[in-house]
CSV table of C-alpha atoms in Angstrom, one decimal:
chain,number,residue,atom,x,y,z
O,1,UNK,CA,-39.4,49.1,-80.1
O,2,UNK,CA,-38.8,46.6,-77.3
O,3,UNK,CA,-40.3,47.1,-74.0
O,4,UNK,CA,-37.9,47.5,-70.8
O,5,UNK,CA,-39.7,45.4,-69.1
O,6,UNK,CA,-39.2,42.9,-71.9
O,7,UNK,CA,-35.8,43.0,-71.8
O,8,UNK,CA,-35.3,43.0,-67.8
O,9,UNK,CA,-37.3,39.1,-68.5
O,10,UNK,CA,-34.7,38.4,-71.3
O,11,UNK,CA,-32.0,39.2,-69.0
O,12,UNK,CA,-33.0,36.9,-66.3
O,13,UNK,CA,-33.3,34.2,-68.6
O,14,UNK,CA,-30.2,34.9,-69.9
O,15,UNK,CA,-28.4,34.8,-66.5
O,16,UNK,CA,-30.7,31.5,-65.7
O,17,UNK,CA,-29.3,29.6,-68.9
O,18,UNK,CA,-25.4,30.6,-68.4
O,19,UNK,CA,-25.6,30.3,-64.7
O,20,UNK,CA,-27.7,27.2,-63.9
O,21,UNK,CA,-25.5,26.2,-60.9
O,22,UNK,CA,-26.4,29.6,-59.1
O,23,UNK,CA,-28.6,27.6,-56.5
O,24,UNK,CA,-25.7,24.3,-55.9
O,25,UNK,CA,-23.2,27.0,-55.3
O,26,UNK,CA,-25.2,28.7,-52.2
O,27,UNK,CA,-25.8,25.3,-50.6
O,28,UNK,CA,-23.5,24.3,-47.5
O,29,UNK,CA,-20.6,23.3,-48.1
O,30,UNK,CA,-20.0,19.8,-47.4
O,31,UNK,CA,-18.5,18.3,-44.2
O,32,UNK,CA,-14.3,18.1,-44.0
O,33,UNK,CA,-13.7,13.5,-44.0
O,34,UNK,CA,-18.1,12.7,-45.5
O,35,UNK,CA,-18.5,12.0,-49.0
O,36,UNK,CA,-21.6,10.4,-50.1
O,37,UNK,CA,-19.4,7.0,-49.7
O,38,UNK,CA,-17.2,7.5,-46.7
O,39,UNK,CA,-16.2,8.5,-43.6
O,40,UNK,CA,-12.5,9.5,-43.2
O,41,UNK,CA,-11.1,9.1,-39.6
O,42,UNK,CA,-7.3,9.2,-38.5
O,43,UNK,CA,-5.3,8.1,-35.5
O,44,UNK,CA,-1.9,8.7,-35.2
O,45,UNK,CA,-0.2,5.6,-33.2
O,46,UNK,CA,3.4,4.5,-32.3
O,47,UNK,CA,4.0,1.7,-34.9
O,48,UNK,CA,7.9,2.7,-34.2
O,49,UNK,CA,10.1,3.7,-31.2
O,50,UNK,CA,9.8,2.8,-27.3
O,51,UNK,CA,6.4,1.7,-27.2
O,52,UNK,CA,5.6,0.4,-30.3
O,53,UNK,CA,4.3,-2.7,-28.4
O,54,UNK,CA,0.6,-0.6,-28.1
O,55,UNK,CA,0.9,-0.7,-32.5
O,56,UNK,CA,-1.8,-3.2,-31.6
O,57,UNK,CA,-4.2,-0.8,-30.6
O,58,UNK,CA,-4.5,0.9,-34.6
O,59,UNK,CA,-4.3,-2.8,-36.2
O,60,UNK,CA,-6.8,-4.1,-34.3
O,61,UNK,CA,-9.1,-1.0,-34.4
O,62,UNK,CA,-8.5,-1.0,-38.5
O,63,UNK,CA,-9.8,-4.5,-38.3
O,64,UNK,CA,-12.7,-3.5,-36.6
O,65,UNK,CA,-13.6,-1.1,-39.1
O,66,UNK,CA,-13.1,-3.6,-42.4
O,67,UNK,CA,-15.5,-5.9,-41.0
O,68,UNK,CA,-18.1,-3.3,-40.7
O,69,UNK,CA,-17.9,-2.1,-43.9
O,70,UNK,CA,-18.1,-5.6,-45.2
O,71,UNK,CA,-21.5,-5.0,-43.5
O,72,UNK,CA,-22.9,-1.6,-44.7
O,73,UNK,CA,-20.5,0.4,-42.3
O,74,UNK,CA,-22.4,3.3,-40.9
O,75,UNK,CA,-26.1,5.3,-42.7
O,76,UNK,CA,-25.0,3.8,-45.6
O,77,UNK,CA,-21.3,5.0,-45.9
O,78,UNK,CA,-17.7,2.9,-45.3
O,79,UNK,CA,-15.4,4.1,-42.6
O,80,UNK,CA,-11.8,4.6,-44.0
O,81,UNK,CA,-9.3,4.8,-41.1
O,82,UNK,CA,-5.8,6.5,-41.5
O,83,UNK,CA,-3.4,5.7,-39.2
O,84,UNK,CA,0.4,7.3,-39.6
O,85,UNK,CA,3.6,6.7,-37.2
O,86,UNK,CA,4.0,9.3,-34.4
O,87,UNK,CA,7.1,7.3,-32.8
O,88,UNK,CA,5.5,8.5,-29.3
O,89,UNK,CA,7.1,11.9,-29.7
O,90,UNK,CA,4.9,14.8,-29.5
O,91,UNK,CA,7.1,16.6,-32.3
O,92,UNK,CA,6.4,13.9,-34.8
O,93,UNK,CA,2.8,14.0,-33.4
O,94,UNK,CA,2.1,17.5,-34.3
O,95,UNK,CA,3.2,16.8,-37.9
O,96,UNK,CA,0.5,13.7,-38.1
O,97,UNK,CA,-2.2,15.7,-37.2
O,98,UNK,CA,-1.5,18.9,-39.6
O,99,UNK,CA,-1.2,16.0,-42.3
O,100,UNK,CA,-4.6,14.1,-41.6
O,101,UNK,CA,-6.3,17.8,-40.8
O,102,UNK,CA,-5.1,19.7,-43.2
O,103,UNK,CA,-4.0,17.4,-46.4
O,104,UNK,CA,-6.5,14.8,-45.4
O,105,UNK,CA,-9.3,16.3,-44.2
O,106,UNK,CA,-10.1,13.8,-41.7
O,107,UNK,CA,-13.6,14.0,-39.7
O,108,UNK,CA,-11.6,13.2,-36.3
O,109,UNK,CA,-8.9,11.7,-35.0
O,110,UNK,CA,-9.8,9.5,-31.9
O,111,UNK,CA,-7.5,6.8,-30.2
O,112,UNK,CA,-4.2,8.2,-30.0
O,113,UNK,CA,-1.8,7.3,-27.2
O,114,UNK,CA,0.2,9.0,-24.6
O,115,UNK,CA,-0.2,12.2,-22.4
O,116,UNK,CA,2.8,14.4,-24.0
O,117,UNK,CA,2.0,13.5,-27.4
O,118,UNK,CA,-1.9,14.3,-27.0
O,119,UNK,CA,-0.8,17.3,-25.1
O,120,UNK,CA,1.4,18.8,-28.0
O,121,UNK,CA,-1.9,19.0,-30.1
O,122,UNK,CA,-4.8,19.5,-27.9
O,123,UNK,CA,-4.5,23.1,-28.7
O,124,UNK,CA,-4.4,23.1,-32.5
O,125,UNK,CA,-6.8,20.8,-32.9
O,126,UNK,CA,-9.1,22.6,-30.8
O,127,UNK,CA,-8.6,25.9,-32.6
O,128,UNK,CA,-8.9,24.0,-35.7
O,129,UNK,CA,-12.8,22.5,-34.0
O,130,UNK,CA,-11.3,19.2,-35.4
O,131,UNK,CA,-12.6,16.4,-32.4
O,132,UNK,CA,-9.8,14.7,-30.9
O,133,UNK,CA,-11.6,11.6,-29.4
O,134,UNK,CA,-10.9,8.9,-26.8
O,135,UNK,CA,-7.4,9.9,-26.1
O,136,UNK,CA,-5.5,7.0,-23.9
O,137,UNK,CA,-4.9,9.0,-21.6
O,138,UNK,CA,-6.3,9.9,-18.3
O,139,UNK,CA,-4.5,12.9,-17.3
O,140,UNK,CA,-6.5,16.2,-16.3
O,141,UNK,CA,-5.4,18.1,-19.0
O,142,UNK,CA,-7.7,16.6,-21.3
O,143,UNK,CA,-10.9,16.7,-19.2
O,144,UNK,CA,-11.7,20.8,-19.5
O,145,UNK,CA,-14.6,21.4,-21.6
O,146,UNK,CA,-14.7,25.1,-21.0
O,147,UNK,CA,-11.2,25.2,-22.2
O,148,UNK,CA,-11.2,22.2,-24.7
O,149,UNK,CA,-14.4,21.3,-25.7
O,150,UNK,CA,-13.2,19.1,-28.5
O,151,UNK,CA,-10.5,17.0,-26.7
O,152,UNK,CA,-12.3,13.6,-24.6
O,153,UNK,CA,-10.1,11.3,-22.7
O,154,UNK,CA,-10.6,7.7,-22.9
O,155,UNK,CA,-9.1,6.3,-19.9
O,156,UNK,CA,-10.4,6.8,-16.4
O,157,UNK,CA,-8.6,9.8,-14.9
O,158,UNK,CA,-4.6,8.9,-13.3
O,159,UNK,CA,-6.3,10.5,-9.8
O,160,UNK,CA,-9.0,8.7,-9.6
O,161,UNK,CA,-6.6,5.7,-9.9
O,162,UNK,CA,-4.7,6.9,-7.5
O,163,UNK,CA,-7.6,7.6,-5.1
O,164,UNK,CA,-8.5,3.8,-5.7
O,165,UNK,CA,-5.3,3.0,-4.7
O,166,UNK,CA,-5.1,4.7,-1.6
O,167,UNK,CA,-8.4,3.0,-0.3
O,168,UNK,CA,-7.2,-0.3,-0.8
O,169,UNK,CA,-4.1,0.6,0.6
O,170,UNK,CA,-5.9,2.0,4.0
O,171,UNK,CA,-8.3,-0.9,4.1
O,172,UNK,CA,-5.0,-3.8,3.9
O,173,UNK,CA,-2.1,-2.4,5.7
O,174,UNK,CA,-3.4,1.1,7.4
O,175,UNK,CA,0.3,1.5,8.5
O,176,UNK,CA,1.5,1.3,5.1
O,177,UNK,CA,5.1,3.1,4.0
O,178,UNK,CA,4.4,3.9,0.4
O,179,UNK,CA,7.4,4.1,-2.3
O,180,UNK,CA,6.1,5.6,-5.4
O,181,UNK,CA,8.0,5.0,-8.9
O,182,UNK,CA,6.6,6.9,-11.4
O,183,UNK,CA,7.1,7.9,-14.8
O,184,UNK,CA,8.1,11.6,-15.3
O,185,UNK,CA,5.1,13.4,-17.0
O,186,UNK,CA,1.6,14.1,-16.1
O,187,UNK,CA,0.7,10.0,-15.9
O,188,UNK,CA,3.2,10.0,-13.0
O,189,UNK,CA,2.1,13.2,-11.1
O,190,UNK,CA,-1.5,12.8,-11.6
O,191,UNK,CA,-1.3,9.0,-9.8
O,192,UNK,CA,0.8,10.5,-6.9
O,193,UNK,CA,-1.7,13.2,-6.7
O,194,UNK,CA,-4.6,11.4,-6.4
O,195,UNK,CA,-2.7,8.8,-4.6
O,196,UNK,CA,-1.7,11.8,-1.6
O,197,UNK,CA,-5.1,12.9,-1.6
O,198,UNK,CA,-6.6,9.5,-0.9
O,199,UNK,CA,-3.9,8.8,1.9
O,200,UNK,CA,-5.0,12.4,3.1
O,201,UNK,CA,-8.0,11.4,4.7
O,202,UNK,CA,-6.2,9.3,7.2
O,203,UNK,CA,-2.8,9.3,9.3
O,204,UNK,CA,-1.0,6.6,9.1
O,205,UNK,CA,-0.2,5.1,5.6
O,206,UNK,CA,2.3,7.3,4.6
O,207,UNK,CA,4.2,8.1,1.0
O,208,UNK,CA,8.3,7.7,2.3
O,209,UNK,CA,10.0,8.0,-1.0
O,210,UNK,CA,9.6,8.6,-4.2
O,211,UNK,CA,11.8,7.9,-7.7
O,212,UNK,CA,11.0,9.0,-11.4
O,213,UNK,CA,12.1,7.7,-14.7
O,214,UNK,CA,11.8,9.0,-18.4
O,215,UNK,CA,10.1,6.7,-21.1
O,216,UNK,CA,13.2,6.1,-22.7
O,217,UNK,CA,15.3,4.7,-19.8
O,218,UNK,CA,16.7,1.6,-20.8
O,219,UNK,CA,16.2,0.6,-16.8
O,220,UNK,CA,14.4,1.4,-13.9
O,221,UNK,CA,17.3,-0.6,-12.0
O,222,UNK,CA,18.5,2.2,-10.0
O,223,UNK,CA,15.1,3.4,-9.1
O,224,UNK,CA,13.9,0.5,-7.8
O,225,UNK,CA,17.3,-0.4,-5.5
O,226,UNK,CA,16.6,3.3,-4.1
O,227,UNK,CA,13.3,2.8,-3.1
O,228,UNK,CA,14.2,-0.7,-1.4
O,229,UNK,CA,16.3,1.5,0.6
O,230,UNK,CA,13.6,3.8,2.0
O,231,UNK,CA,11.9,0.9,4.3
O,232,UNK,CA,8.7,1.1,2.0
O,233,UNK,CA,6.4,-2.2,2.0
O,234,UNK,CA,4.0,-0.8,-0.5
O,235,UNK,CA,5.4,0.1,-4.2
O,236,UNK,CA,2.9,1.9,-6.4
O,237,UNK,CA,4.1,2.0,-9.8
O,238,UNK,CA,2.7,4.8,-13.0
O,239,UNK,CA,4.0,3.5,-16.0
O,240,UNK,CA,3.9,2.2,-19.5
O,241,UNK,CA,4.1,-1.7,-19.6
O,242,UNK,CA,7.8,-2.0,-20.4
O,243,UNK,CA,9.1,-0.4,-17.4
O,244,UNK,CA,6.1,-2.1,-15.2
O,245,UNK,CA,8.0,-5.2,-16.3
O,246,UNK,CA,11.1,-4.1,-15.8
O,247,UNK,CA,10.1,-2.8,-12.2
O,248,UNK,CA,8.3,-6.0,-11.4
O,249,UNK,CA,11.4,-8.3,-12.3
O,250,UNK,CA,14.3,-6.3,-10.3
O,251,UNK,CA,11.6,-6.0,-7.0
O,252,UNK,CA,11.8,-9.2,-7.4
O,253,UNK,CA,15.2,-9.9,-8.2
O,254,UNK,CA,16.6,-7.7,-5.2
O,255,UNK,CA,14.8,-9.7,-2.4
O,256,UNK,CA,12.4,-6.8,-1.8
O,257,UNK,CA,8.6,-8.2,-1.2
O,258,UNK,CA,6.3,-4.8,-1.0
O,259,UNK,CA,2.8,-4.9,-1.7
O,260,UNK,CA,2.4,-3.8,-5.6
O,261,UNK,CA,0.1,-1.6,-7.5
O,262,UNK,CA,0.1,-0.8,-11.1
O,263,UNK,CA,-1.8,1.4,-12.9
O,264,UNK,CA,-4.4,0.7,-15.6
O,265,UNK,CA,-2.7,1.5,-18.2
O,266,UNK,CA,0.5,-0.7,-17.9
O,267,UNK,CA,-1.6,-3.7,-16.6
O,268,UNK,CA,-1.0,-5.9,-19.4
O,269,UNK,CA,-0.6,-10.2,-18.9
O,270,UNK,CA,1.1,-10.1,-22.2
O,271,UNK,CA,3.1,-6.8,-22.3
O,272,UNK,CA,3.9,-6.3,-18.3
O,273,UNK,CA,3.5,-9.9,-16.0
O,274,UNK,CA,4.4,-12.1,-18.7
O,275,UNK,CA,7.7,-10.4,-19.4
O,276,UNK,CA,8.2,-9.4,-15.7
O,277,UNK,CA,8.3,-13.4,-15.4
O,278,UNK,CA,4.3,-14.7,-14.0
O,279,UNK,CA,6.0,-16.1,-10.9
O,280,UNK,CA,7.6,-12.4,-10.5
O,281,UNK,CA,4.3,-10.3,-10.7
O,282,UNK,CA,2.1,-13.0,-9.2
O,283,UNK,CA,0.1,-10.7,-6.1
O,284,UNK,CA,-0.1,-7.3,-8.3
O,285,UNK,CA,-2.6,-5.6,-7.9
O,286,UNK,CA,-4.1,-3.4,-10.8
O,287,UNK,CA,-7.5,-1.8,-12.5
O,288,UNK,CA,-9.0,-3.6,-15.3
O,289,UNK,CA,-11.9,-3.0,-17.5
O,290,UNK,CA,-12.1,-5.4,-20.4
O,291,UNK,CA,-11.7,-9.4,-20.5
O,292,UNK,CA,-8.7,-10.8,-20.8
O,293,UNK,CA,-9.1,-12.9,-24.4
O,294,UNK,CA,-7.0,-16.5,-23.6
O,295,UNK,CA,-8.2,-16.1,-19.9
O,296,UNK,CA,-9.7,-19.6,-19.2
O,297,UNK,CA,-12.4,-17.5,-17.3
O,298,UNK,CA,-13.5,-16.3,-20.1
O,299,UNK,CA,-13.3,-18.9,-22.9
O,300,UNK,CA,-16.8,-19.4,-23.4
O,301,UNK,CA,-17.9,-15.6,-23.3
O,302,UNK,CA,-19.9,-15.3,-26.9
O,303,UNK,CA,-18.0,-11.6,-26.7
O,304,UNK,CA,-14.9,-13.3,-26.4
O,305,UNK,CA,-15.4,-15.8,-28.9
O,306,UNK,CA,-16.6,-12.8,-31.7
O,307,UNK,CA,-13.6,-10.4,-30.8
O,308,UNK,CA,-10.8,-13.7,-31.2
O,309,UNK,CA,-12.8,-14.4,-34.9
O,310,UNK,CA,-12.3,-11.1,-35.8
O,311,UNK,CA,-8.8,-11.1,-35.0
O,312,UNK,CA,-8.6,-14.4,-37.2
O,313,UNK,CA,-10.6,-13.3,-39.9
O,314,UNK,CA,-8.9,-9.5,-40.3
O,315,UNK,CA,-6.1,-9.3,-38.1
O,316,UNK,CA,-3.9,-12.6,-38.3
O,317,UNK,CA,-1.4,-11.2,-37.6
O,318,UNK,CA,-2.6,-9.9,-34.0
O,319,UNK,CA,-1.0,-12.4,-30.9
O,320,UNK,CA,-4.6,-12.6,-29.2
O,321,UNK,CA,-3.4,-13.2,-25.8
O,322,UNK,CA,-2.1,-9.4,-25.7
O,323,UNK,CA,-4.7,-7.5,-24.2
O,324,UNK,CA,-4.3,-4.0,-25.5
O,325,UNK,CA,-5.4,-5.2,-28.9
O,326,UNK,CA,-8.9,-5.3,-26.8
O,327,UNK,CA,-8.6,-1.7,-26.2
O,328,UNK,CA,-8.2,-1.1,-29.7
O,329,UNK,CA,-11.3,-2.8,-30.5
O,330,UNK,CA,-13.4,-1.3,-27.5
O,331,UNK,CA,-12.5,2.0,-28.6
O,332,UNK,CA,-13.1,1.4,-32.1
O,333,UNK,CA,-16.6,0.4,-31.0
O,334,UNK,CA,-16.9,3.7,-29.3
O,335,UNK,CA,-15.9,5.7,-32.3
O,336,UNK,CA,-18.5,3.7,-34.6
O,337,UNK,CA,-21.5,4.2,-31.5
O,338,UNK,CA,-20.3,8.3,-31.8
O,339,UNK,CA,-20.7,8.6,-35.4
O,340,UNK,CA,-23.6,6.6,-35.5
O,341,UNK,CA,-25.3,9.2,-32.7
O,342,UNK,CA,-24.1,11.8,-34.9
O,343,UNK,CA,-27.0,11.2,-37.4
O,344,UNK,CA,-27.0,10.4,-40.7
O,345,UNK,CA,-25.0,13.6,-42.1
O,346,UNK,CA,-22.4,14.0,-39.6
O,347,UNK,CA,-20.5,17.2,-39.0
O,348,UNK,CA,-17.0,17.7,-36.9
O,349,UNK,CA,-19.9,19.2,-34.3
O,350,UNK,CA,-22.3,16.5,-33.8
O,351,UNK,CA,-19.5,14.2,-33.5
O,352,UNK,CA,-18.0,16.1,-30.9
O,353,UNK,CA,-21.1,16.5,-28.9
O,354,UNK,CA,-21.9,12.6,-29.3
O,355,UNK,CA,-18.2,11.8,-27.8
O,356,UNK,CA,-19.0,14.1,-24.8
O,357,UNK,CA,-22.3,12.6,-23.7
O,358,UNK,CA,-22.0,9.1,-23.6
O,359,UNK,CA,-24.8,7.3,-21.5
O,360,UNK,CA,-23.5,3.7,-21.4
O,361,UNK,CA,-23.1,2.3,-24.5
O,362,UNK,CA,-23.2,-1.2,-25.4
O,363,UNK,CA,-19.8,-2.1,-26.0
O,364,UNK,CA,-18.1,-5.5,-26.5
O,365,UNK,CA,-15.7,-7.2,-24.0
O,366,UNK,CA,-16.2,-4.4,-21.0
O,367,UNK,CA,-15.9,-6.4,-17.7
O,368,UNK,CA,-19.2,-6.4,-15.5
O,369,UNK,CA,-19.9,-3.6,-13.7
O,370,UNK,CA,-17.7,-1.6,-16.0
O,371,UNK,CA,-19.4,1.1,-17.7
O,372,UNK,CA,-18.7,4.3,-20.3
O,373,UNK,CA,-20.5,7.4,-19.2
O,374,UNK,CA,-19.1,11.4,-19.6
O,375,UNK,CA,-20.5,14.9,-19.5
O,376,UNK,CA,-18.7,18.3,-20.0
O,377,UNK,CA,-18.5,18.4,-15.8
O,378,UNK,CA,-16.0,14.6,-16.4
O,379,UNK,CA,-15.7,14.2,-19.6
O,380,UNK,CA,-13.1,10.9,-19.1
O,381,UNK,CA,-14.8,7.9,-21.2
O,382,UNK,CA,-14.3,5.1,-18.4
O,383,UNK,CA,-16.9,5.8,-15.9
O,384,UNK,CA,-16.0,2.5,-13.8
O,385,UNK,CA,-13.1,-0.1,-13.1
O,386,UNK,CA,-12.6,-3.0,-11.8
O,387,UNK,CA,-10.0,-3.8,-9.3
O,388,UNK,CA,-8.0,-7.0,-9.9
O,389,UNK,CA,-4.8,-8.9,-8.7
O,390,UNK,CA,-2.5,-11.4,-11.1
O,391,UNK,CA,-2.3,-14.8,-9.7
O,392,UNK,CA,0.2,-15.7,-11.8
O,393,UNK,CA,-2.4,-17.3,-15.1
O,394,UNK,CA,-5.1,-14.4,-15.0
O,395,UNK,CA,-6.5,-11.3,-13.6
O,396,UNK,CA,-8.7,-11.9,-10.4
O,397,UNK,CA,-11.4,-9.8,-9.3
O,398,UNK,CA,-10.5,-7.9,-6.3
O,399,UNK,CA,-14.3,-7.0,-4.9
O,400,UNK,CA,-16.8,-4.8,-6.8
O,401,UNK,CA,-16.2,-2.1,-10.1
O,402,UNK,CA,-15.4,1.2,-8.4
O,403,UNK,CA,-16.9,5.0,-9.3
O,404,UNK,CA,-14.3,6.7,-11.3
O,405,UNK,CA,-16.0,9.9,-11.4
């Protein structure tokens, strides 16, 4: 007769030989985009459609990424970035990110472009607690924390702009008459906000008309004769780089001479003055951060010098004098400091808190005085630009870097 006891043992045993893997399948499961070998990011990015000019921004931050994996990548694993056509339209948008969330798995998507097409999935991708970092945009909507903890903006926020603006308006021609073109989403309405509550402070710079576009205008023509028409002798301008140009070239054109600002974001030598015509947009005055690759003022810089062999070396194809292939490769350099911060095992959550507490990293081609520094009370990347004015060649500093924040 065999003892119960003796058979409970066998039992176990049993159970221990057929079900070895008892233990494995207990253990956590691992991280959506982190294998052993890699680190799977995504980026949707307009490589069609109106702006497909910024298509810069994902090759160069693609060539970023090979060249560190040709050195170890990051703890020991390769970053694979995927990067798929969202055409600038938030519908086509949406269905990029369901593909690299759900079919791809990706850890985050970070860079994106644009204020409606960000907008159209800040809320999935927050319900989904997938990070959707360094968004080039600076509107409000993406700086809420309470809201959307795992949405950061990249750019320095459109009112703050605005604000800057208004001071240097105030301190050059305090009787100013303001004409404000601006682009017809939250890019154009943030800058006039923070551009009316900068001019609040005071009484006698004034806004006297104002004028909208859409993105997919084919001119800005009639906009521009209107605001001629309003007396104005200072334009402010919120737009993408095409239409900047556009704007520039018929001010010009029509005999009007206003003072002009530009905001950050369409301030390009290549994609805006150049086009505009240099001797068109010489005396703009705009926000900068990074330097300006072919500027002669630069041609020395060591930083310079490393970011024009990498384009060279992984990204031939790249025109170097076109300055938003720079913010490709500054905010790959972010993404690679955040998932560095985010330890050796990364998960969607120390990522996300790693994006929302930067203290001034060291990152490659920032102008001095230009910092990156957020917290869930700002959580906007840019904590610092630097005003500047085109002289017709290059991008002169106009005084110090000013507190965005």
């Amino acid at each position: 007769m065999v003892h119960p006891l003796s058979r409970r043992t066998a039992l176990a045993a049993g159970l221990a030989t057929l079900c070895p893997s008892l233990p494995a399948l207990a253990q956590k499961k691992p991280e959506a985009g982190v294998s052993d070998a890699e680190i799977v990011l995504g980026m949707p990015m307009p490589l069609s459609g109106p702006v497909s000019g910024y298509s810069v921004v994902g090759k160069v931050a693609e060539a970023y990424f090979k060249k560190l994996n040709e050195q170890g990548g990051i703890h020991g694993r390769k970053v694979r970035l995927l990067i798929y056509d969202d055409q600038y339209s938030p519908p086509k948008t949406v269905e990029v990110a369901r593909r690299l969330v759900e079919e791809d798995q990706v850890l985050a998507i970070f860079g994106n472009l644009g204020t409606a097409p960000n907008m159209a999935i800040q809320r999935y991708m927050n319900a989904k607690k997938v990070p959707q970092l360094f968004v080039q945009s600076g509107a409000s909507q993406f700086d809420d924390a309470a809201r959307y903890p795992w949405t950061v903006p990249f750019l320095g926020s459109y009112q703050g702009e605005g604000r800057v603006f208004a001071r240097h308006i105030i301190d050059n021609r305090p009787d100013a008459k303001i004409a404000v073109l601006m682009q017809n989403d939250d890019l154009g309405r943030e800058v006039l906000k923070g551009l009316q509550e900068g001019l609040s402070k005071q009484g006698k710079a004034r806004i006297v008309a104002q004028a909208t576009f859409e993105v997919t205008d084919p001119t800005v023509d009639s906009q521009v004769v209107q605001l001629k028409s309003s007396g104005a002798d200072v334009l402010v301008m919120a737009a993408t780089a095409r239409t900047a140009a556009q704007a520039i070239r018929k001010v010009a054109d029509v005999g009007w001479t206003p003072d002009r600002y530009l905001n950050f974001a369409a301030a390009s030598v290549k994609m805006a003055f150049e086009p505009a015509g240099a001797d068109k947009a010489k005396g703009v005055v705009a926000l900068a951060v990074y330097k300006e690759p072919m500027s002669p003022r630069w041609s020395r810089d060591p930083e310079v010098l490393e970011y024009l062999e990498l384009l060279k070396t992984h990204a031939s194809g790249v025109d170097p004098s076109n300055g938003s292939g720079v913010s490709g490769y500054i905010v790959a350099q972010l993404m690679a400091h955040v998932l560095r911060e985010a330890g050796a095992n990364p998960t969607r959550e120390s990522v996300r808190v790693a994006a929302s507490t930067l203290k001034s990293p060291r990152i490659s081609m920032l102008l001095p005085g230009v910092a990156m520094a957020n917290s869930a009370a700002d959580l906007h990347a840019y904590a610092s630009m630097q005003p500047v004015r085109f002289n017709g060649v290059d991008l002169d500093p106009v005084g110090p870097a000013l507190n965005m924040k």
